[in-house]
Amino acid sequence: MERKKVLEYEADGYATLYDLPSDLELSAIHARQVRAVTAGRMVVEPSLAKALAEFVSPLAFLDFETVSLAIPRWNGCRPWQNVPVQFSCHAEERGRGLVHHEWLAEGPGDRDPRPALAEALVAACPGARRIVAYYASFERDCIRQLAVAVPRLAKELERIERRLVDLLPLLRNHVYHPDFGGSFSIKRTLPALVPGLSYADLKIREGETATLELMRLLFSGDELRPGERAELREALLRYCERDTWAMVRMLEQLRGLVALQLELF
């Protein structure tokens, strides 16, 4: 729940979720949270099955990482604009199963990475009917930026944008696990839905660190020794890969929950 709402309930004398009266008017999301926490188990709405129908195979799973600079280094960029410099894409490909594609700018930062990134992105998911992202508005913005920066690939990039579907609303609107802890961040939802899979084994474990390390990779010049640079690149690649692999596994779990509901009812 939002902090403002929590404070309102506390002011009304409700110390925990267990104190809330059963007839209290709550939003659908908050009501689902209360049901899950008080029951001590995951709540899955029957509406999940219909929502999953949009996720039509073959699928691709896409995640970008970006940098933002006060003084832009590349033509056409605004101050503090989020500029994509890395992506990971797991794609379902005919005859090959699930294939992982990745791209990360080499540096130094004076060379605009967007043309090469756009080319690699277009090549990564040509056969996908839907392209899955988590909080897809971010990926949509990155793709639109690329279409402006690399006009020769604008049509291909626009086709990618049109195929985007968002995994986040599947969870926010249809599923809640007590271990989400009030958050729908992928860092919280992944280990709850897919036990044993998280970001804890990675050298880079969250987005803010990834952004700082991307800045160090691209703009530190000769300060990084070759071995350090290679190690940093590998850590960044594995972090971004985990984001898309997380989406693959979470979608599998959500489909499994629907299949279980159908068996029970």
Tab-separated table of C-alpha atoms in Angstrom:
chain	number	residue	atom	x	y	z
A	1	MET	CA	0.000	0.000	0.000
A	2	GLU	CA	1.082	3.583	-0.541
A	3	ARG	CA	2.579	5.221	2.545
A	4	LYS	CA	-0.135	7.914	2.544
A	5	LYS	CA	-2.856	5.269	2.764
A	6	VAL	CA	-0.991	3.378	5.490
A	7	LEU	CA	-0.720	6.561	7.557
A	8	GLU	CA	-4.449	7.186	7.122
A	9	TYR	CA	-5.268	3.699	8.413
A	10	GLU	CA	-2.874	4.121	11.341
A	11	ALA	CA	-4.524	7.440	12.212
A	12	ASP	CA	-7.869	5.614	12.261
A	13	GLY	CA	-6.475	3.162	14.812
A	14	TYR	CA	-5.579	0.217	12.573
A	15	ALA	CA	-2.058	-0.975	13.466
A	16	THR	CA	-1.764	-3.912	11.028
A	17	LEU	CA	-3.599	-5.434	8.081
A	18	TYR	CA	-5.176	-7.901	10.482
A	19	ASP	CA	-6.955	-5.022	12.241
A	20	LEU	CA	-8.759	-3.769	9.130
A	21	PRO	CA	-12.532	-4.381	9.228
A	22	SER	CA	-13.878	-6.763	6.611
A	23	ASP	CA	-16.299	-4.155	5.247
A	24	LEU	CA	-13.606	-1.500	4.668
A	25	GLU	CA	-13.646	-0.246	1.078
A	26	LEU	CA	-10.317	-1.027	-0.582
A	27	SER	CA	-9.039	-0.889	-4.135
A	28	ALA	CA	-8.891	-4.243	-5.909
A	29	ILE	CA	-5.108	-4.357	-5.521
A	30	HIS	CA	-5.202	-3.515	-1.809
A	31	ALA	CA	-8.009	-6.000	-1.174
A	32	ARG	CA	-5.943	-8.714	-2.861
A	33	GLN	CA	-2.936	-7.788	-0.723
A	34	VAL	CA	-4.997	-8.038	2.450
A	35	ARG	CA	-6.423	-11.424	1.427
A	36	ALA	CA	-2.977	-12.809	0.636
A	37	VAL	CA	-1.268	-11.539	3.782
A	38	THR	CA	-4.049	-12.527	6.177
A	39	ALA	CA	-4.351	-15.985	4.584
A	40	GLY	CA	-0.574	-16.417	4.378
A	41	ARG	CA	-0.663	-17.599	0.779
A	42	MET	CA	-0.612	-16.364	-2.794
A	43	VAL	CA	-3.876	-15.092	-4.259
A	44	VAL	CA	-4.487	-15.670	-7.978
A	45	GLU	CA	-7.539	-14.138	-9.630
A	46	PRO	CA	-9.501	-16.131	-12.251
A	47	SER	CA	-9.022	-13.134	-14.567
A	48	LEU	CA	-5.334	-14.051	-14.981
A	49	ALA	CA	-6.181	-16.583	-17.696
A	50	LYS	CA	-7.768	-13.970	-19.954
A	51	ALA	CA	-4.914	-11.519	-19.366
A	52	LEU	CA	-2.364	-14.150	-20.385
A	53	ALA	CA	-4.048	-14.600	-23.764
A	54	GLU	CA	-2.188	-11.536	-25.051
A	55	PHE	CA	1.164	-13.280	-24.603
A	56	VAL	CA	1.181	-15.162	-27.895
A	57	SER	CA	4.204	-17.240	-28.895
A	58	PRO	CA	6.739	-16.968	-30.315
A	59	LEU	CA	7.749	-14.455	-27.675
A	60	ALA	CA	10.807	-12.343	-27.029
A	61	PHE	CA	11.721	-10.868	-23.642
A	62	LEU	CA	13.456	-7.487	-23.707
A	63	ASP	CA	15.264	-5.287	-21.201
A	64	PHE	CA	17.330	-2.122	-21.693
A	65	GLU	CA	19.916	-0.479	-19.475
A	66	THR	CA	20.590	3.232	-19.901
A	67	VAL	CA	22.895	6.069	-18.919
A	68	SER	CA	21.969	9.716	-18.415
A	69	LEU	CA	24.389	12.633	-18.600
A	70	ALA	CA	24.093	16.255	-17.540
A	71	ILE	CA	26.140	17.243	-20.585
A	72	PRO	CA	25.147	14.992	-23.517
A	73	ARG	CA	27.959	13.243	-25.355
A	74	TRP	CA	26.002	12.172	-28.445
A	75	ASN	CA	24.098	14.165	-31.060
A	76	GLY	CA	20.404	14.730	-30.426
A	77	CYS	CA	20.465	13.829	-26.726
A	78	ARG	CA	18.974	16.074	-24.041
A	79	PRO	CA	20.521	16.690	-20.612
A	80	TRP	CA	19.700	13.791	-18.282
A	81	GLN	CA	18.005	11.819	-21.058
A	82	ASN	CA	17.988	8.057	-20.454
A	83	VAL	CA	20.012	6.756	-23.404
A	84	PRO	CA	19.995	2.985	-24.045
A	85	VAL	CA	23.487	1.499	-24.166
A	86	GLN	CA	22.717	-2.157	-23.415
A	87	PHE	CA	20.002	-4.725	-23.959
A	88	SER	CA	19.239	-8.352	-23.246
A	89	CYS	CA	16.731	-10.356	-25.274
A	90	HIS	CA	15.616	-13.943	-24.803
A	91	ALA	CA	13.758	-14.964	-27.970
A	92	GLU	CA	11.776	-18.076	-28.859
A	93	GLU	CA	13.131	-19.132	-32.240
A	94	ARG	CA	11.836	-21.845	-34.545
A	95	GLY	CA	14.009	-24.948	-34.358
A	96	ARG	CA	16.322	-23.437	-31.729
A	97	GLY	CA	14.122	-22.974	-28.684
A	98	LEU	CA	14.925	-20.062	-26.397
A	99	VAL	CA	17.952	-18.099	-27.635
A	100	HIS	CA	19.705	-15.325	-25.722
A	101	HIS	CA	20.906	-12.181	-27.513
A	102	GLU	CA	22.784	-9.378	-25.792
A	103	TRP	CA	24.565	-6.160	-26.661
A	104	LEU	CA	26.628	-3.754	-24.570
A	105	ALA	CA	28.447	-0.620	-25.688
A	106	GLU	CA	32.207	-0.952	-25.742
A	107	GLY	CA	33.236	2.588	-24.844
A	108	PRO	CA	34.945	4.958	-24.722
A	109	GLY	CA	31.908	7.181	-24.499
A	110	ASP	CA	32.632	9.508	-27.406
A	111	ARG	CA	31.300	7.028	-29.950
A	112	ASP	CA	27.503	6.984	-30.203
A	113	PRO	CA	26.422	3.400	-29.371
A	114	ARG	CA	22.837	3.736	-30.580
A	115	PRO	CA	23.246	2.765	-34.267
A	116	ALA	CA	24.999	-0.507	-33.415
A	117	LEU	CA	22.571	-1.221	-30.576
A	118	ALA	CA	19.577	-0.637	-32.863
A	119	GLU	CA	21.000	-2.975	-35.503
A	120	ALA	CA	21.558	-5.707	-32.917
A	121	LEU	CA	18.067	-5.232	-31.483
A	122	VAL	CA	16.368	-5.513	-34.870
A	123	ALA	CA	18.336	-8.696	-35.557
A	124	ALA	CA	17.466	-10.203	-32.166
A	125	CYS	CA	13.682	-10.532	-32.388
A	126	PRO	CA	12.424	-10.573	-36.000
A	127	GLY	CA	10.149	-13.591	-35.516
A	128	ALA	CA	8.530	-12.629	-32.221
A	129	ARG	CA	4.774	-12.013	-32.279
A	130	ARG	CA	4.916	-10.315	-28.888
A	131	ILE	CA	7.879	-8.745	-27.083
A	132	VAL	CA	7.600	-8.910	-23.312
A	133	ALA	CA	8.962	-6.233	-20.986
A	134	TYR	CA	8.534	-5.495	-17.292
A	135	TYR	CA	7.236	-1.935	-16.961
A	136	ALA	CA	7.075	-1.693	-20.748
A	137	SER	CA	6.723	2.089	-20.897
A	138	PHE	CA	10.461	2.307	-20.234
A	139	GLU	CA	11.327	-0.037	-23.108
A	140	ARG	CA	8.838	1.788	-25.337
A	141	ASP	CA	10.556	5.097	-24.630
A	142	CYS	CA	13.976	3.601	-25.376
A	143	ILE	CA	12.773	2.194	-28.704
A	144	ARG	CA	11.216	5.509	-29.710
A	145	GLN	CA	14.476	7.257	-28.898
A	146	LEU	CA	16.375	4.781	-31.043
A	147	ALA	CA	13.976	5.325	-33.950
A	148	VAL	CA	14.740	9.051	-33.845
A	149	ALA	CA	18.481	8.557	-33.431
A	150	VAL	CA	18.738	5.889	-36.153
A	151	PRO	CA	16.140	6.890	-38.785
A	152	ARG	CA	17.265	4.253	-41.296
A	153	LEU	CA	15.920	1.622	-38.858
A	154	ALA	CA	12.853	3.590	-37.754
A	155	LYS	CA	10.303	1.292	-39.429
A	156	GLU	CA	11.855	-1.854	-37.962
A	157	LEU	CA	12.024	-0.263	-34.519
A	158	GLU	CA	8.414	0.906	-34.737
A	159	ARG	CA	7.389	-2.686	-35.490
A	160	ILE	CA	9.213	-3.795	-32.353
A	161	GLU	CA	7.435	-1.118	-30.327
A	162	ARG	CA	4.009	-2.199	-31.608
A	163	ARG	CA	4.656	-5.750	-30.416
A	164	LEU	CA	5.498	-4.785	-26.825
A	165	VAL	CA	3.404	-6.295	-24.025
A	166	ASP	CA	3.842	-5.594	-20.331
A	167	LEU	CA	4.305	-8.366	-17.776
A	168	LEU	CA	3.907	-6.052	-14.778
A	169	PRO	CA	0.085	-5.620	-15.010
A	170	LEU	CA	-0.343	-9.410	-14.939
A	171	LEU	CA	1.010	-9.361	-11.418
A	172	ARG	CA	-0.355	-6.040	-10.234
A	173	ASN	CA	-3.913	-6.747	-11.410
A	174	HIS	CA	-4.240	-10.502	-10.941
A	175	VAL	CA	-1.686	-11.949	-8.482
A	176	TYR	CA	-0.324	-11.202	-5.038
A	177	HIS	CA	2.113	-13.144	-2.865
A	178	PRO	CA	2.816	-12.139	0.749
A	179	ASP	CA	6.538	-12.147	-0.047
A	180	PHE	CA	6.044	-9.282	-2.512
A	181	GLY	CA	6.148	-7.117	0.604
A	182	GLY	CA	3.926	-4.442	-0.903
A	183	SER	CA	6.131	-4.033	-3.976
A	184	PHE	CA	5.774	-5.175	-7.582
A	185	SER	CA	9.454	-4.622	-8.349
A	186	ILE	CA	10.891	-7.566	-10.244
A	187	LYS	CA	13.504	-7.879	-7.476
A	188	ARG	CA	10.662	-8.740	-5.067
A	189	THR	CA	8.264	-10.614	-7.333
A	190	LEU	CA	10.851	-12.944	-8.912
A	191	PRO	CA	11.981	-14.880	-5.802
A	192	ALA	CA	8.393	-15.090	-4.562
A	193	LEU	CA	7.123	-16.603	-7.821
A	194	VAL	CA	10.244	-18.592	-8.736
A	195	PRO	CA	11.848	-19.861	-5.513
A	196	GLY	CA	15.601	-20.210	-5.829
A	197	LEU	CA	15.936	-17.558	-8.534
A	198	SER	CA	16.890	-14.014	-7.549
A	199	TYR	CA	19.648	-11.464	-8.063
A	200	ALA	CA	21.590	-12.408	-4.932
A	201	ASP	CA	24.244	-14.438	-6.789
A	202	LEU	CA	25.187	-11.563	-9.134
A	203	LYS	CA	27.965	-9.010	-8.690
A	204	ILE	CA	25.507	-6.301	-9.780
A	205	ARG	CA	22.148	-6.761	-8.093
A	206	GLU	CA	20.031	-3.682	-8.793
A	207	GLY	CA	19.454	-1.010	-11.399
A	208	GLU	CA	21.091	1.966	-9.727
A	209	THR	CA	24.366	0.084	-9.386
A	210	ALA	CA	24.109	-1.042	-13.009
A	211	THR	CA	23.715	2.572	-14.146
A	212	LEU	CA	26.750	3.704	-12.151
A	213	GLU	CA	28.834	0.830	-13.469
A	214	LEU	CA	27.779	1.560	-17.044
A	215	MET	CA	28.970	5.122	-16.555
A	216	ARG	CA	32.282	3.800	-15.262
A	217	LEU	CA	32.631	1.406	-18.197
A	218	LEU	CA	31.871	4.019	-20.837
A	219	PHE	CA	33.373	7.191	-19.430
A	220	SER	CA	36.344	6.300	-17.212
A	221	GLY	CA	38.794	6.259	-20.122
A	222	ASP	CA	42.052	4.485	-19.309
A	223	GLU	CA	41.348	4.336	-15.577
A	224	LEU	CA	40.097	0.767	-16.002
A	225	ARG	CA	42.734	-1.861	-16.686
A	226	PRO	CA	41.841	-4.401	-19.413
A	227	GLY	CA	41.112	-7.114	-16.864
A	228	GLU	CA	38.894	-4.815	-14.820
A	229	ARG	CA	37.045	-3.700	-17.924
A	230	ALA	CA	36.388	-7.293	-18.996
A	231	GLU	CA	35.172	-8.199	-15.499
A	232	LEU	CA	32.878	-5.173	-15.379
A	233	ARG	CA	31.423	-5.955	-18.803
A	234	GLU	CA	30.691	-9.517	-17.737
A	235	ALA	CA	28.945	-8.358	-14.555
A	236	LEU	CA	26.788	-5.915	-16.526
A	237	LEU	CA	25.888	-8.526	-19.127
A	238	ARG	CA	24.855	-11.053	-16.490
A	239	TYR	CA	22.710	-8.491	-14.654
A	240	CYS	CA	20.787	-7.508	-17.778
A	241	GLU	CA	20.451	-11.164	-18.788
A	242	ARG	CA	18.911	-11.947	-15.401
A	243	ASP	CA	16.181	-9.370	-16.027
A	244	THR	CA	14.991	-11.102	-19.193
A	245	TRP	CA	15.497	-14.613	-17.818
A	246	ALA	CA	13.398	-13.550	-14.820
A	247	MET	CA	10.555	-12.626	-17.171
A	248	VAL	CA	10.823	-15.982	-18.948
A	249	ARG	CA	10.530	-17.904	-15.692
A	250	MET	CA	7.833	-15.689	-14.206
A	251	LEU	CA	5.629	-16.071	-17.271
A	252	GLU	CA	6.107	-19.842	-17.065
A	253	GLN	CA	4.969	-19.741	-13.446
A	254	LEU	CA	1.932	-17.590	-14.221
A	255	ARG	CA	0.875	-19.971	-16.982
A	256	GLY	CA	1.345	-22.833	-14.555
A	257	LEU	CA	-0.921	-21.147	-12.020
A	258	VAL	CA	-3.664	-20.832	-14.639
A	259	ALA	CA	-3.257	-24.477	-15.643
A	260	LEU	CA	-3.583	-25.480	-11.986
A	261	GLN	CA	-6.755	-23.410	-11.623
A	262	LEU	CA	-8.251	-25.143	-14.657
A	263	GLU	CA	-7.436	-28.555	-13.178
A	264	LEU	CA	-9.059	-27.632	-9.873
A	265	PHE	CA	-12.201	-26.138	-11.383
